[in-house]
XYZ file of C-alpha atoms in Angstrom:
554
model
C -60.176 89.548 30.104
C -56.859 91.249 30.691
C -53.875 89.839 28.869
C -50.420 91.183 29.572
C -46.841 90.158 29.302
C -44.307 90.464 32.078
C -42.625 93.818 32.020
C -39.382 92.017 32.896
C -39.406 89.817 29.829
C -40.992 92.192 27.316
C -41.341 95.825 28.414
C -42.806 96.837 25.046
C -46.063 94.994 25.705
C -47.840 95.674 28.989
C -51.541 95.079 28.631
C -54.532 94.461 26.480
C -58.015 94.513 27.961
C -61.104 92.732 26.664
C -64.642 91.922 27.719
C -65.476 88.207 27.502
C -68.818 87.574 25.867
C -71.262 84.722 26.371
C -69.540 82.523 23.790
C -66.199 82.493 25.535
C -64.494 84.641 22.861
C -63.449 88.251 23.363
C -64.739 91.666 22.284
C -62.347 94.609 22.103
C -62.576 97.292 24.789
C -59.096 98.843 24.806
C -56.938 97.799 21.927
C -53.967 100.080 22.414
C -52.421 100.277 25.837
C -48.828 99.862 24.643
C -46.247 101.047 27.141
C -43.828 102.712 24.757
C -44.843 106.354 24.352
C -43.882 106.386 20.696
C -46.368 103.653 19.912
C -49.063 105.449 21.917
C -48.496 108.643 19.962
C -48.683 106.783 16.683
C -52.012 105.232 17.635
C -53.615 108.485 18.857
C -54.118 109.629 15.299
C -56.123 106.526 14.404
C -59.703 107.546 15.136
C -61.775 104.674 13.805
C -62.064 101.400 15.719
C -61.296 99.483 12.546
C -58.054 101.420 11.996
C -57.161 100.960 15.667
C -57.578 97.204 15.427
C -55.594 97.006 12.186
C -52.749 99.029 13.697
C -52.546 96.898 16.797
C -52.809 93.748 14.708
C -49.865 94.936 12.609
C -47.837 95.630 15.761
C -48.530 92.214 17.238
C -47.827 90.475 13.951
C -44.315 91.884 14.204
C -44.050 90.278 17.654
C -45.307 86.969 16.309
C -48.931 87.322 17.470
C -52.121 87.484 15.477
C -55.772 88.471 15.780
C -58.770 86.448 14.726
C -62.023 88.059 13.441
C -60.656 91.595 13.519
C -63.691 93.665 12.623
C -65.161 96.196 15.087
C -68.427 94.319 15.569
C -67.117 90.779 15.964
C -65.297 88.909 18.671
C -61.526 88.650 18.737
C -59.053 86.343 20.416
C -55.463 87.358 20.856
C -53.119 84.413 20.614
C -49.723 83.330 19.416
C -49.211 81.015 16.505
C -47.245 78.863 18.958
C -47.553 79.432 22.691
C -45.729 77.408 25.311
C -48.001 76.476 28.195
C -47.821 74.554 31.466
C -50.758 72.376 32.488
C -51.076 70.710 35.901
C -52.746 67.309 36.296
C -54.356 65.807 39.386
C -56.479 62.725 40.080
C -57.735 60.850 43.146
C -60.801 58.948 41.880
C -60.752 55.645 39.999
C -57.625 54.395 38.217
C -55.510 57.485 38.719
C -52.649 56.679 36.375
C -55.090 55.591 33.661
C -56.868 58.936 34.093
C -53.539 60.656 33.455
C -52.786 58.506 30.412
C -56.200 59.194 28.883
C -55.949 62.924 29.608
C -52.584 63.114 27.820
C -54.004 61.308 24.793
C -56.999 63.637 24.597
C -54.777 66.689 24.993
C -52.637 65.582 22.057
C -55.737 65.013 19.923
C -56.948 68.517 20.777
C -53.950 70.409 19.450
C -51.810 70.415 22.599
C -48.333 69.133 21.686
C -46.683 67.882 24.874
C -42.928 68.465 25.014
C -42.010 67.735 28.633
C -43.392 65.800 31.563
C -42.787 66.299 35.261
C -42.241 63.487 37.733
C -45.279 61.753 39.182
C -46.187 62.528 42.801
C -48.519 60.841 45.234
C -49.674 63.523 47.637
C -51.907 63.967 50.634
C -55.128 65.880 49.859
C -55.130 69.603 50.595
C -57.937 71.863 51.854
C -60.490 69.014 51.977
C -58.478 66.314 53.735
C -61.115 63.579 54.102
C -60.592 62.058 50.645
C -58.181 59.670 48.867
C -54.580 60.587 48.074
C -53.882 62.365 44.805
C -51.546 61.759 41.930
C -50.107 65.052 40.715
C -47.897 66.028 37.803
C -47.595 68.668 35.083
C -46.609 68.987 31.432
C -45.105 71.626 29.224
C -46.737 71.867 25.816
C -47.027 74.013 22.707
C -50.413 74.984 21.316
C -52.017 77.344 18.841
C -55.100 77.604 21.041
C -55.841 80.909 22.721
C -56.092 80.927 26.529
C -59.887 80.579 26.689
C -59.924 78.058 23.852
C -57.361 76.030 25.814
C -59.476 76.285 28.945
C -62.530 75.028 27.070
C -60.587 72.062 25.690
C -59.337 71.099 29.156
C -62.819 71.372 30.665
C -64.173 69.099 27.933
C -61.437 66.551 28.674
C -62.337 66.637 32.366
C -65.967 66.035 31.442
C -65.083 63.204 29.051
C -63.144 61.487 31.847
C -66.076 61.632 34.219
C -65.594 64.796 36.205
C -68.810 66.383 37.438
C -69.583 69.404 39.565
C -68.727 68.715 43.187
C -67.326 70.408 46.228
C -64.362 72.669 45.640
C -61.061 70.848 46.207
C -63.028 67.620 46.546
C -62.485 64.217 44.894
C -62.168 64.161 41.116
C -61.104 61.694 38.406
C -59.072 64.415 36.673
C -58.214 68.038 37.295
C -56.462 70.096 34.592
C -55.244 73.622 35.373
C -53.407 76.142 33.194
C -50.408 77.309 35.211
C -48.699 79.413 32.532
C -49.670 80.628 29.068
C -46.665 81.926 27.153
C -45.423 85.252 28.475
C -48.916 86.403 29.330
C -50.946 87.105 32.404
C -54.645 86.408 31.939
C -57.394 87.735 34.194
C -61.075 87.164 33.468
C -64.180 85.932 35.236
C -63.328 82.334 34.311
C -59.554 82.225 33.965
C -56.538 83.516 35.871
C -53.032 82.791 34.605
C -50.601 82.301 36.252
C -52.835 80.153 38.416
C -53.497 82.207 41.513
C -52.548 79.544 44.090
C -49.375 78.154 42.506
C -47.069 79.722 45.045
C -48.674 78.153 48.126
C -49.016 74.576 46.871
C -46.042 72.181 47.091
C -47.984 69.590 45.061
C -48.117 72.129 42.211
C -44.681 73.671 42.661
C -42.816 70.335 42.708
C -44.053 69.235 39.243
C -43.650 72.776 37.937
C -40.003 72.839 38.999
C -39.480 69.452 37.323
C -40.332 71.021 33.964
C -37.432 73.438 34.227
C -33.679 73.069 34.382
C -31.112 75.011 36.342
C -30.242 76.891 33.137
C -32.872 79.390 31.895
C -33.309 78.238 28.330
C -35.587 80.928 26.863
C -37.327 84.252 27.357
C -40.532 82.372 28.147
C -38.895 80.570 31.073
C -37.393 83.849 32.284
C -40.875 85.337 32.159
C -42.325 82.518 34.280
C -39.654 83.174 36.885
C -40.440 86.900 36.816
C -44.129 86.294 37.563
C -43.203 85.273 41.118
C -41.956 88.743 41.980
C -39.012 87.060 43.711
C -35.369 87.747 42.882
C -34.668 84.006 42.632
C -37.845 83.294 40.713
C -39.528 79.896 40.943
C -36.485 78.365 42.647
C -36.817 80.886 45.470
C -40.515 80.130 45.941
C -39.823 76.379 45.959
C -37.094 76.750 48.564
C -39.351 78.838 50.808
C -41.920 76.042 50.730
C -39.255 73.527 51.763
C -37.922 72.363 48.386
C -36.471 68.875 48.102
C -36.849 68.326 51.850
C -40.591 67.921 51.209
C -40.098 64.947 48.889
C -40.234 61.535 50.500
C -42.235 62.705 53.471
C -45.681 61.269 54.106
C -47.339 64.209 52.392
C -45.581 63.932 49.013
C -43.398 61.334 47.313
C -42.153 60.695 43.793
C -43.463 57.433 42.392
C -43.024 55.230 39.342
C -46.219 53.601 38.005
C -45.506 49.943 37.356
C -47.716 46.868 37.143
C -50.810 47.765 39.192
C -49.003 49.850 41.758
C -46.630 52.701 42.466
C -42.939 52.211 43.201
C -41.441 54.657 45.714
C -37.744 54.191 44.997
C -36.701 56.592 47.785
C -37.724 54.175 50.533
C -35.510 51.233 49.596
C -33.158 50.183 46.860
C -34.575 47.529 44.546
C -32.561 44.428 43.706
C -32.930 43.169 40.144
C -31.851 39.559 39.604
C -30.342 38.663 36.221
C -31.641 35.717 34.209
C -29.717 35.085 30.991
C -31.338 32.672 28.555
C -28.420 32.879 26.138
C -25.732 30.329 25.307
C -22.981 32.972 25.160
C -23.433 35.488 28.000
C -20.116 36.365 29.649
C -21.042 35.188 33.162
C -23.544 32.348 32.953
C -24.075 31.620 29.265
C -25.790 28.306 28.647
C -26.796 27.626 32.257
C -30.467 28.578 31.972
C -31.503 27.707 28.434
C -34.140 25.161 29.450
C -37.436 26.320 30.925
C -36.900 24.145 33.997
C -33.445 25.533 34.810
C -34.645 29.115 34.220
C -37.642 28.692 36.535
C -35.410 27.114 39.183
C -33.017 30.070 39.048
C -35.875 32.571 39.324
C -37.252 30.686 42.316
C -33.811 30.878 43.956
C -33.413 34.613 43.311
C -36.877 35.358 44.685
C -36.173 33.283 47.798
C -32.980 35.305 48.292
C -34.891 38.588 48.161
C -34.998 39.813 44.548
C -37.570 42.549 43.888
C -37.316 42.281 40.106
C -36.235 39.662 37.581
C -34.565 40.865 34.383
C -34.838 38.306 31.570
C -32.445 38.538 28.638
C -32.670 36.309 25.591
C -30.010 38.091 23.511
C -26.398 38.471 24.612
C -25.075 42.022 24.784
C -21.536 41.121 25.855
C -18.730 42.792 23.849
C -18.472 41.428 20.277
C -21.726 39.460 20.637
C -23.436 38.781 17.318
C -27.044 39.839 16.971
C -29.844 37.289 16.711
C -33.198 37.866 15.010
C -36.469 38.911 16.614
C -37.914 35.440 16.023
C -34.964 33.682 17.646
C -35.062 36.008 20.641
C -38.796 35.468 21.088
C -38.311 31.710 20.734
C -35.979 31.763 23.729
C -37.949 34.272 25.758
C -41.653 33.496 25.555
C -41.717 29.923 26.949
C -39.651 31.020 29.964
C -41.657 34.202 30.489
C -44.920 32.268 30.465
C -43.543 29.712 32.920
C -42.324 32.442 35.258
C -45.671 34.214 35.148
C -47.299 30.965 36.270
C -45.100 30.697 39.372
C -46.921 31.475 42.663
C -43.691 33.018 43.993
C -43.703 35.720 41.306
C -46.733 37.422 42.894
C -45.733 40.946 43.926
C -42.454 40.840 41.986
C -41.651 42.767 38.816
C -40.549 41.200 35.540
C -38.257 43.141 33.229
C -37.280 42.072 29.722
C -33.859 43.039 28.418
C -34.248 43.738 24.687
C -33.511 46.370 22.066
C -36.180 45.099 19.661
C -39.554 46.870 19.766
C -41.342 43.736 18.541
C -39.893 41.725 21.427
C -40.868 44.484 23.860
C -44.444 44.518 22.600
C -44.827 40.742 22.738
C -43.206 40.533 26.176
C -45.548 43.109 27.690
C -48.550 41.380 26.132
C -47.386 38.202 27.941
C -47.058 39.911 31.316
C -43.701 41.723 31.490
C -43.811 44.926 33.550
C -40.719 46.828 32.364
C -38.531 47.028 29.273
C -34.750 47.302 29.668
C -33.136 48.635 26.484
C -29.316 48.722 26.411
C -29.430 50.961 23.334
C -31.935 53.579 24.588
C -33.784 53.280 21.283
C -30.745 53.535 19.013
C -30.971 49.990 17.611
C -34.681 50.075 16.745
C -36.191 53.340 15.524
C -39.673 52.134 16.439
C -38.859 51.420 20.102
C -39.930 54.763 21.575
C -43.317 54.771 19.851
C -43.989 51.194 20.936
C -43.025 51.891 24.562
C -45.195 55.013 24.576
C -48.175 52.920 23.483
C -47.375 50.112 25.943
C -47.384 52.562 28.888
C -44.764 50.649 30.881
C -41.560 51.857 32.563
C -38.587 52.102 30.235
C -34.961 51.628 31.277
C -32.810 53.718 28.936
C -29.121 52.774 29.045
C -26.132 54.689 27.722
C -24.135 52.911 25.044
C -22.214 54.031 22.001
C -22.512 51.842 18.920
C -23.820 48.320 19.453
C -22.469 45.257 21.297
C -20.226 44.465 18.308
C -18.694 47.946 18.109
C -19.118 49.448 21.567
C -15.519 48.704 22.622
C -13.987 50.105 19.411
C -11.473 52.925 20.070
C -13.748 55.666 18.723
C -16.496 54.654 21.164
C -14.143 54.609 24.134
C -12.947 58.201 23.862
C -14.247 60.613 26.529
C -12.959 63.976 27.672
C -15.232 63.863 30.723
C -17.098 60.582 30.941
C -19.763 61.647 33.472
C -20.540 64.859 31.622
C -20.699 63.161 28.234
C -22.699 60.162 29.456
C -25.179 62.588 31.033
C -25.465 64.634 27.843
C -25.803 61.644 25.512
C -28.237 59.813 27.776
C -30.334 62.957 28.234
C -30.574 63.434 24.465
C -31.932 59.897 24.093
C -34.423 60.394 26.898
C -35.575 63.727 25.449
C -36.308 61.970 22.160
C -38.188 59.296 24.083
C -40.187 61.959 25.894
C -41.071 63.756 22.669
C -42.259 60.382 21.373
C -44.742 60.149 24.235
C -42.874 58.376 27.055
C -43.447 60.519 30.169
C -40.483 61.310 32.399
C -42.325 59.549 35.215
C -41.908 56.208 33.387
C -38.167 56.506 32.660
C -35.297 54.809 34.518
C -31.717 55.848 33.733
C -28.769 53.464 33.365
C -25.309 54.999 32.755
C -24.182 51.781 31.079
C -21.314 50.478 33.194
C -19.214 48.186 30.999
C -20.795 49.357 27.741
C -18.450 51.467 25.584
C -16.428 52.242 28.741
C -12.841 51.611 29.799
C -12.014 50.490 33.332
C -11.320 54.032 34.539
C -14.575 55.220 32.912
C -16.548 52.657 34.892
C -14.888 53.808 38.104
C -15.610 57.441 37.288
C -19.279 56.594 36.774
C -19.564 54.651 40.025
C -18.255 57.598 42.042
C -19.768 60.224 39.749
C -23.498 59.434 39.781
C -24.220 62.770 41.548
C -22.316 64.539 38.755
C -24.415 62.742 36.140
C -27.617 63.859 37.872
C -26.225 67.370 38.184
C -25.399 67.613 34.488
C -28.856 66.379 33.500
C -30.493 68.824 35.925
C -29.151 71.732 33.892
C -31.660 70.785 31.196
C -34.407 68.885 33.026
C -35.028 68.546 36.742
C -37.580 65.799 36.028
C -35.082 63.562 34.211
C -32.410 64.248 36.827
C -34.799 62.924 39.507
C -35.463 59.657 37.635
C -34.421 56.392 39.308
C -30.888 55.296 38.390
C -30.107 51.635 37.733
C -26.531 50.349 37.816
C -25.329 46.993 36.509
C -21.675 46.406 37.442
C -22.230 42.749 38.303
C -19.248 40.525 37.423
C -18.140 42.941 34.683
C -14.681 42.664 33.132
C -13.334 45.838 34.766
C -13.804 44.189 38.179
C -11.771 41.210 37.001
C -9.027 43.489 35.707
C -8.771 45.375 38.990
C -9.007 42.321 41.242
C -7.159 39.839 39.019
C -10.223 37.619 38.715
C -10.379 36.287 35.136
C -13.360 34.018 35.940
C -16.604 36.014 35.997
C -18.193 33.959 38.777
C -15.291 34.861 41.093
C -16.089 38.583 40.936
C -18.980 38.691 43.416
C -16.999 40.358 46.244
C -15.913 43.101 43.836
C -19.500 43.378 42.627
C -20.663 43.974 46.213
C -18.079 46.737 46.621
C -19.139 48.412 43.362
C -22.826 48.161 44.292
C -22.037 49.784 47.638
C -20.193 52.659 45.960
C -23.008 53.195 43.474
C -25.736 53.130 46.098
C -23.958 55.655 48.314
C -23.750 57.854 45.216
C -27.468 57.664 44.531
C -28.287 54.448 42.625
C -31.861 53.243 43.211
C -31.869 49.845 41.466
C -28.985 47.362 41.328
C -28.864 44.632 38.698
C -26.907 41.600 39.926
C -26.291 37.896 39.396
C -25.774 37.014 43.063
C -28.899 38.262 44.826
C -28.226 36.919 48.313
C -24.850 38.539 48.975
C -25.653 41.792 47.210
C -28.911 42.112 49.140
C -26.938 42.288 52.376
C -24.898 45.156 50.945
C -28.089 46.871 49.793
C -29.672 46.607 53.237
C -26.591 48.069 54.883
C -26.356 50.947 52.411
C -30.062 51.742 52.810
C -29.549 51.843 56.590
C -26.538 54.139 56.188
C -28.486 56.469 53.912
C -31.425 56.627 56.322
C -29.048 57.376 59.185
C -27.341 60.085 57.167
C -30.700 61.679 56.355
C -31.735 61.601 60.014
C -28.388 63.064 61.058
C -28.661 65.915 58.549
C -32.196 66.753 59.699
C -31.041 66.883 63.319
C -28.244 69.284 62.391
C -30.742 71.584 60.707
């Protein structure tokens, strides 16, 4: 095997060469090919293999690397105590998303600590085209495993998940490839890193780009860019392939796994109908407290075209007092069970609006498909772990404080609301991701009406592209997540339009939904489904026309 760092990122370390033996470990062949002449001269005087190995080991220990089994007659493996790696995932046999979930669990159990997830892509097969469509993604992780140890672990995971020898590029339940291993290049009979065909494969490059941000955060990331040999690094390669213009075409689309299917939010905007089971919600408190009235309202919203129903059993209006888990479940579960029994609910998605992890867990066990958390995990420290285990989409909303304190003066102060909402929301989502919630299961909500003044809400509605742009500096994957907006009948609309009664704010709601959609919102949460659906259809048509127009100009 040949292991070397990029000369761009670390000119002091160019190459180390080894012979792999039958056990998959490494025997030393050349242990001192250090580029700096001074280090070469120092090593020339070391005549015994043992002294050579000890000298090189000492040098690499200074760099943060170490040797294992460093005697002349035994095998060695060069590795870092902590190496950052990128691993690609693919599947097109069986339950594809379940294959991904199981692979991630096995990776974590094997000493691979996952730190970032790419988006999830459904892609047309490449090379061998007569086979089912693939799911593709990638993860960044940290591991103490050496490159060949890591390869062996991944091959065992593939085997455990049912992969057998078959035709190259053919169908498989899981495919795990090492794209990058720290700052090193690896070349052996069984492993090449960076993966030799990265640069020609959009279904690999798209997830790989998701794991980065527009700001180069470390020497390791700079090294990955340098491996391309291009002045613009990975971004330049991605653009040459077609970049973002490739996403949404028949060959490759970003998808959100939900229920038993995949949601492609680029094709149409989803309408989420609001069902409040509370006696004190600002718009319709007390109207739907009985099971019969709640079911009737759901039936109406579905008939008017709702794609999702969001059920809330705890009021989150300003100054609302908090109820207990038991009281919230007492309101929620009978209605949820009745809704699940409705024939009309087939093909629709049920979301539960809660900040309690216990409510989330019970709701999903009773058939809910998504969890909508206004606090993004701030009001229940166990929420992220529970959602990670539930493996359902998670709507993370921006809010400062809680419903009782969110409109306090200290929570309403912003220097730049879009920039700060992006930063604060990203920090919550990063914590969620580190807790095991993949980026491909996250939906962002900037929290219109929550710890925001009227002008802040307006800035957000027109500034959704700025929010995505700010997040993209740190994570392309999170910046590509679906955005949900919920301006429906909010107080700021009443202030602007002089409509003190919440149920008189539907025209203003339609205008705010239109503004948000044209700025990039993918899901709209509304009380009045029928009238807002017309606005959604028009905006979707405008966006399709704009896309077609831009393609013609190119």
